[in-house]
Amino acid sequence: MKALVAYSSRTGNTRMIADAIAPVLPGDVETVSVECAPQTLDHDFVAIGFWVDKGVPDEQAQEFMKRLRGTVVGLFGTLGAWPDSDHARECMESAVRMMEENDNRVICRFMCQGKVDPKVVEAMARYAPERHPMTPERKARLEEAAKHPDETDTMNAAKVFSAAVKEHFALAGRP
Ligand SMILES: Cc1cc2nc3c(=O)[nH]c(=O)nc-3n(C[C@H](O)[C@H](O)[C@H](O)COP(=O)(O)O)c2cc1C
């Protein structure tokens, strides 16, 4: 089996998840940032990682996602919001739709929080304080995000991907 883990990561959070997923995939596995993804995408399985940018997968991840056709894929993402929020769900759903529109099959998904660049939080406070007020809820969310991805996140991501790939390729008759 030939697998690719392609991630987009501005500050390293999504890369941490990519690095946890790659070792649990069977066969020949290559891990690359989406900008360095190979020209030919003939892999049996592609794990795609994005960071959430204004409610959708970041632009570089989207550019890579558009290149895939008829491929078995798994999606993973990191974001500042709570991973069980509607915001997180809607973002992952938009990524799934993008993949399915081009006949790709999504066999697993994983989302967790990732620390938000303090410079970005500061810029929001300076230029759009009315749009992003520092409420106690937002403060608590950012403080929690600052602790992620943690060991539990990386372990859970590895588990989700390992189980889905095993099940899918066993059913498809591939080792
Ligand atoms: C410009 C910008 C926009 C962001 N937009 C969102 C957003 O809409 N929702 C959210 O939950 N997190 C948002 N975040 C937080 C990131 O998705 C989060 O910190 C992510 O873990 C960064 O991943 P990385 O370290 O792999 O770049 C944003 C961060 C930046 C820098």
Tab-separated table of C-alpha atoms and ligand atoms in Angstrom:
chain	number	residue	atom	x	y	z
A	1	MET	CA	0.000	0.000	0.000
A	2	LYS	CA	1.194	3.492	-0.860
A	3	ALA	CA	0.064	6.302	1.455
A	4	LEU	CA	0.598	10.047	1.594
A	5	VAL	CA	0.141	12.350	4.591
A	6	ALA	CA	-0.128	15.906	3.244
A	7	TYR	CA	-0.644	18.751	5.690
A	8	SER	CA	-0.891	22.519	5.696
A	9	SER	CA	0.385	24.147	8.870
A	10	ARG	CA	1.238	27.774	9.584
A	11	THR	CA	2.408	27.405	13.187
A	12	GLY	CA	3.000	23.657	13.589
A	13	ASN	CA	-0.229	22.373	15.205
A	14	THR	CA	-1.511	20.485	12.173
A	15	ARG	CA	1.957	19.192	11.476
A	16	MET	CA	1.989	17.581	14.948
A	17	ILE	CA	-1.128	15.612	14.032
A	18	ALA	CA	0.366	14.620	10.657
A	19	ASP	CA	3.469	13.338	12.437
A	20	ALA	CA	1.298	11.226	14.749
A	21	ILE	CA	-0.754	9.702	11.925
A	22	ALA	CA	2.078	8.770	9.535
A	23	PRO	CA	3.729	6.074	11.710
A	24	VAL	CA	0.497	4.116	12.194
A	25	LEU	CA	-0.318	3.828	8.489
A	26	PRO	CA	0.715	0.572	6.829
A	27	GLY	CA	3.001	0.247	3.807
A	28	ASP	CA	5.029	2.909	2.098
A	29	VAL	CA	4.177	6.254	3.755
A	30	GLU	CA	5.395	9.705	2.778
A	31	THR	CA	4.701	12.845	4.870
A	32	VAL	CA	4.868	16.235	3.138
A	33	SER	CA	3.562	19.757	3.498
A	34	VAL	CA	0.944	20.396	0.796
A	35	GLU	CA	3.280	22.816	-0.989
A	36	CYS	CA	5.769	19.969	-1.474
A	37	ALA	CA	3.271	17.256	-2.440
A	38	PRO	CA	4.363	15.111	-5.389
A	39	GLN	CA	3.152	15.886	-8.911
A	40	THR	CA	1.706	12.405	-9.343
A	41	LEU	CA	-0.936	11.468	-6.811
A	42	ASP	CA	-1.404	7.738	-7.340
A	43	HIS	CA	-1.600	6.766	-3.648
A	44	ASP	CA	-3.976	4.150	-2.240
A	45	PHE	CA	-4.694	6.461	0.692
A	46	VAL	CA	-4.153	10.170	1.317
A	47	ALA	CA	-4.461	11.802	4.764
A	48	ILE	CA	-5.068	15.536	4.374
A	49	GLY	CA	-4.464	18.032	7.178
A	50	PHE	CA	-5.670	21.632	7.312
A	51	TRP	CA	-5.946	24.443	9.824
A	52	VAL	CA	-9.237	26.289	10.058
A	53	ASP	CA	-9.122	29.743	8.527
A	54	LYS	CA	-12.321	31.778	8.922
A	55	GLY	CA	-14.489	28.705	9.163
A	56	VAL	CA	-13.062	26.692	6.274
A	57	PRO	CA	-9.915	24.679	5.519
A	58	ASP	CA	-7.020	27.050	4.819
A	59	GLU	CA	-6.374	28.045	1.242
A	60	GLN	CA	-3.218	25.980	0.675
A	61	ALA	CA	-4.932	22.835	1.934
A	62	GLN	CA	-7.883	23.577	-0.349
A	63	GLU	CA	-5.563	23.953	-3.351
A	64	PHE	CA	-4.168	20.496	-2.620
A	65	MET	CA	-7.613	18.990	-2.004
A	66	LYS	CA	-8.735	20.145	-5.459
A	67	ARG	CA	-6.018	17.993	-7.039
A	68	LEU	CA	-7.464	14.699	-5.770
A	69	ARG	CA	-9.900	12.596	-7.805
A	70	GLY	CA	-11.378	9.201	-6.953
A	71	THR	CA	-9.041	8.726	-3.983
A	72	VAL	CA	-9.605	7.159	-0.557
A	73	VAL	CA	-8.883	9.931	1.929
A	74	GLY	CA	-8.910	10.794	5.634
A	75	LEU	CA	-9.260	14.389	6.831
A	76	PHE	CA	-7.765	15.990	9.911
A	77	GLY	CA	-7.816	19.573	11.100
A	78	THR	CA	-6.892	21.851	13.977
A	79	LEU	CA	-8.748	24.964	15.097
A	80	GLY	CA	-9.061	27.434	17.925
A	81	ALA	CA	-12.726	26.649	18.617
A	82	TRP	CA	-14.002	23.718	20.670
A	83	PRO	CA	-13.641	20.537	18.607
A	84	ASP	CA	-17.229	19.461	19.391
A	85	SER	CA	-18.733	22.838	18.398
A	86	ASP	CA	-21.043	23.463	15.438
A	87	HIS	CA	-18.244	25.628	14.017
A	88	ALA	CA	-15.836	22.664	14.005
A	89	ARG	CA	-18.467	20.315	12.576
A	90	GLU	CA	-19.428	22.729	9.817
A	91	CYS	CA	-15.811	23.264	8.854
A	92	MET	CA	-15.151	19.519	8.647
A	93	GLU	CA	-18.392	19.060	6.677
A	94	SER	CA	-17.238	21.669	4.149
A	95	ALA	CA	-13.966	19.748	3.734
A	96	VAL	CA	-15.846	16.458	3.279
A	97	ARG	CA	-18.112	18.048	0.641
A	98	MET	CA	-15.091	19.389	-1.248
A	99	MET	CA	-13.602	15.906	-1.375
A	100	GLU	CA	-16.822	14.094	-2.286
A	101	GLU	CA	-17.585	16.537	-5.119
A	102	ASN	CA	-14.573	15.049	-6.919
A	103	ASP	CA	-15.495	11.404	-6.277
A	104	ASN	CA	-13.087	10.945	-3.394
A	105	ARG	CA	-14.129	8.681	-0.536
A	106	VAL	CA	-13.667	10.038	2.992
A	107	ILE	CA	-13.122	7.123	5.406
A	108	CYS	CA	-12.205	9.058	8.550
A	109	ARG	CA	-12.011	12.508	10.074
A	110	PHE	CA	-10.387	14.044	13.111
A	111	MET	CA	-10.443	17.529	14.607
A	112	CYS	CA	-8.765	18.969	17.691
A	113	GLN	CA	-7.892	22.350	19.089
A	114	GLY	CA	-4.619	24.048	18.251
A	115	LYS	CA	-3.040	27.050	19.928
A	116	VAL	CA	-3.914	30.304	18.192
A	117	ASP	CA	-0.996	32.512	17.202
A	118	PRO	CA	-0.914	35.236	19.932
A	119	LYS	CA	-0.036	37.829	17.274
A	120	VAL	CA	-3.333	37.053	15.526
A	121	VAL	CA	-5.299	37.348	18.781
A	122	GLU	CA	-3.582	40.672	19.480
A	123	ALA	CA	-4.313	41.972	15.952
A	124	MET	CA	-7.998	41.017	16.319
A	125	ALA	CA	-8.166	42.881	19.637
A	126	ARG	CA	-6.562	45.939	18.070
A	127	TYR	CA	-8.390	46.132	14.733
A	128	ALA	CA	-11.760	44.481	15.364
A	129	PRO	CA	-12.455	44.481	19.123
A	130	GLU	CA	-16.208	44.738	18.496
A	131	ARG	CA	-16.184	41.585	16.321
A	132	HIS	CA	-14.031	39.540	18.698
A	133	PRO	CA	-14.673	40.778	22.245
A	134	MET	CA	-12.577	39.044	24.903
A	135	THR	CA	-15.494	37.498	26.789
A	136	PRO	CA	-14.789	35.063	29.649
A	137	GLU	CA	-15.924	32.244	27.323
A	138	ARG	CA	-13.494	33.259	24.557
A	139	LYS	CA	-10.658	33.711	27.062
A	140	ALA	CA	-11.256	30.192	28.450
A	141	ARG	CA	-11.391	28.740	24.925
A	142	LEU	CA	-8.119	30.409	23.885
A	143	GLU	CA	-6.454	29.264	27.117
A	144	GLU	CA	-7.540	25.686	26.471
A	145	ALA	CA	-6.480	25.905	22.802
A	146	ALA	CA	-3.024	27.003	23.973
A	147	LYS	CA	-2.538	23.501	25.473
A	148	HIS	CA	-3.233	21.684	22.172
A	149	PRO	CA	-2.515	19.534	20.319
A	150	ASP	CA	-1.529	17.509	23.363
A	151	GLU	CA	-0.590	13.862	23.810
A	152	THR	CA	-4.224	12.769	23.983
A	153	ASP	CA	-4.976	14.535	20.681
A	154	THR	CA	-2.055	12.906	18.868
A	155	MET	CA	-2.969	9.513	20.309
A	156	ASN	CA	-6.628	9.869	19.318
A	157	ALA	CA	-5.736	10.982	15.793
A	158	ALA	CA	-3.451	7.967	15.371
A	159	LYS	CA	-6.204	5.640	16.643
A	160	VAL	CA	-8.890	7.052	14.333
A	161	PHE	CA	-6.697	6.798	11.237
A	162	SER	CA	-5.200	3.424	12.062
A	163	ALA	CA	-8.608	1.812	12.662
A	164	ALA	CA	-10.257	3.338	9.575
A	165	VAL	CA	-7.433	2.366	7.217
A	166	LYS	CA	-7.269	-1.168	8.604
A	167	GLU	CA	-10.976	-1.657	8.248
A	168	HIS	CA	-11.289	-0.102	4.797
A	169	PHE	CA	-8.387	-1.922	3.177
A	170	ALA	CA	-9.203	-5.261	4.826
A	171	LEU	CA	-12.705	-5.014	3.369
A	172	ALA	CA	-11.274	-3.976	0.009
A	173	GLY	CA	-9.032	-7.067	0.118
A	174	ARG	CA	-5.746	-5.184	0.315
A	175	PRO	CA	-3.153	-5.885	3.032
B	1	LIG	C1	-5.848	33.972	10.083
B	1	LIG	C2	-6.396	32.926	11.033
B	1	LIG	C3	-7.739	32.591	10.968
B	1	LIG	C4	-8.266	31.622	11.838
B	1	LIG	N1	-9.592	31.311	11.751
B	1	LIG	C5	-10.113	30.426	12.627
B	1	LIG	C6	-11.506	30.097	12.585
B	1	LIG	O1	-12.267	30.564	11.750
B	1	LIG	N2	-11.971	29.205	13.498
B	1	LIG	C7	-11.181	28.624	14.437
B	1	LIG	O2	-11.695	27.839	15.237
B	1	LIG	N3	-9.848	28.867	14.479
B	1	LIG	C8	-9.305	29.752	13.595
B	1	LIG	N4	-7.951	30.019	13.632
B	1	LIG	C9	-7.075	29.259	14.560
B	1	LIG	C10	-6.284	28.159	13.836
B	1	LIG	O3	-7.113	27.383	12.994
B	1	LIG	C11	-5.588	27.237	14.840
B	1	LIG	O4	-4.771	27.958	15.714
B	1	LIG	C12	-4.783	26.141	14.150
B	1	LIG	O5	-4.473	25.146	15.088
B	1	LIG	C13	-3.497	26.618	13.509
B	1	LIG	O6	-2.858	25.493	12.947
B	1	LIG	P1	-1.337	25.455	12.472
B	1	LIG	O7	-0.464	25.610	13.690
B	1	LIG	O8	-1.184	24.107	11.853
B	1	LIG	O9	-1.130	26.575	11.494
B	1	LIG	C14	-7.415	30.980	12.780
B	1	LIG	C15	-6.053	31.321	12.826
B	1	LIG	C16	-5.542	32.277	11.966
B	1	LIG	C17	-4.071	32.593	12.011
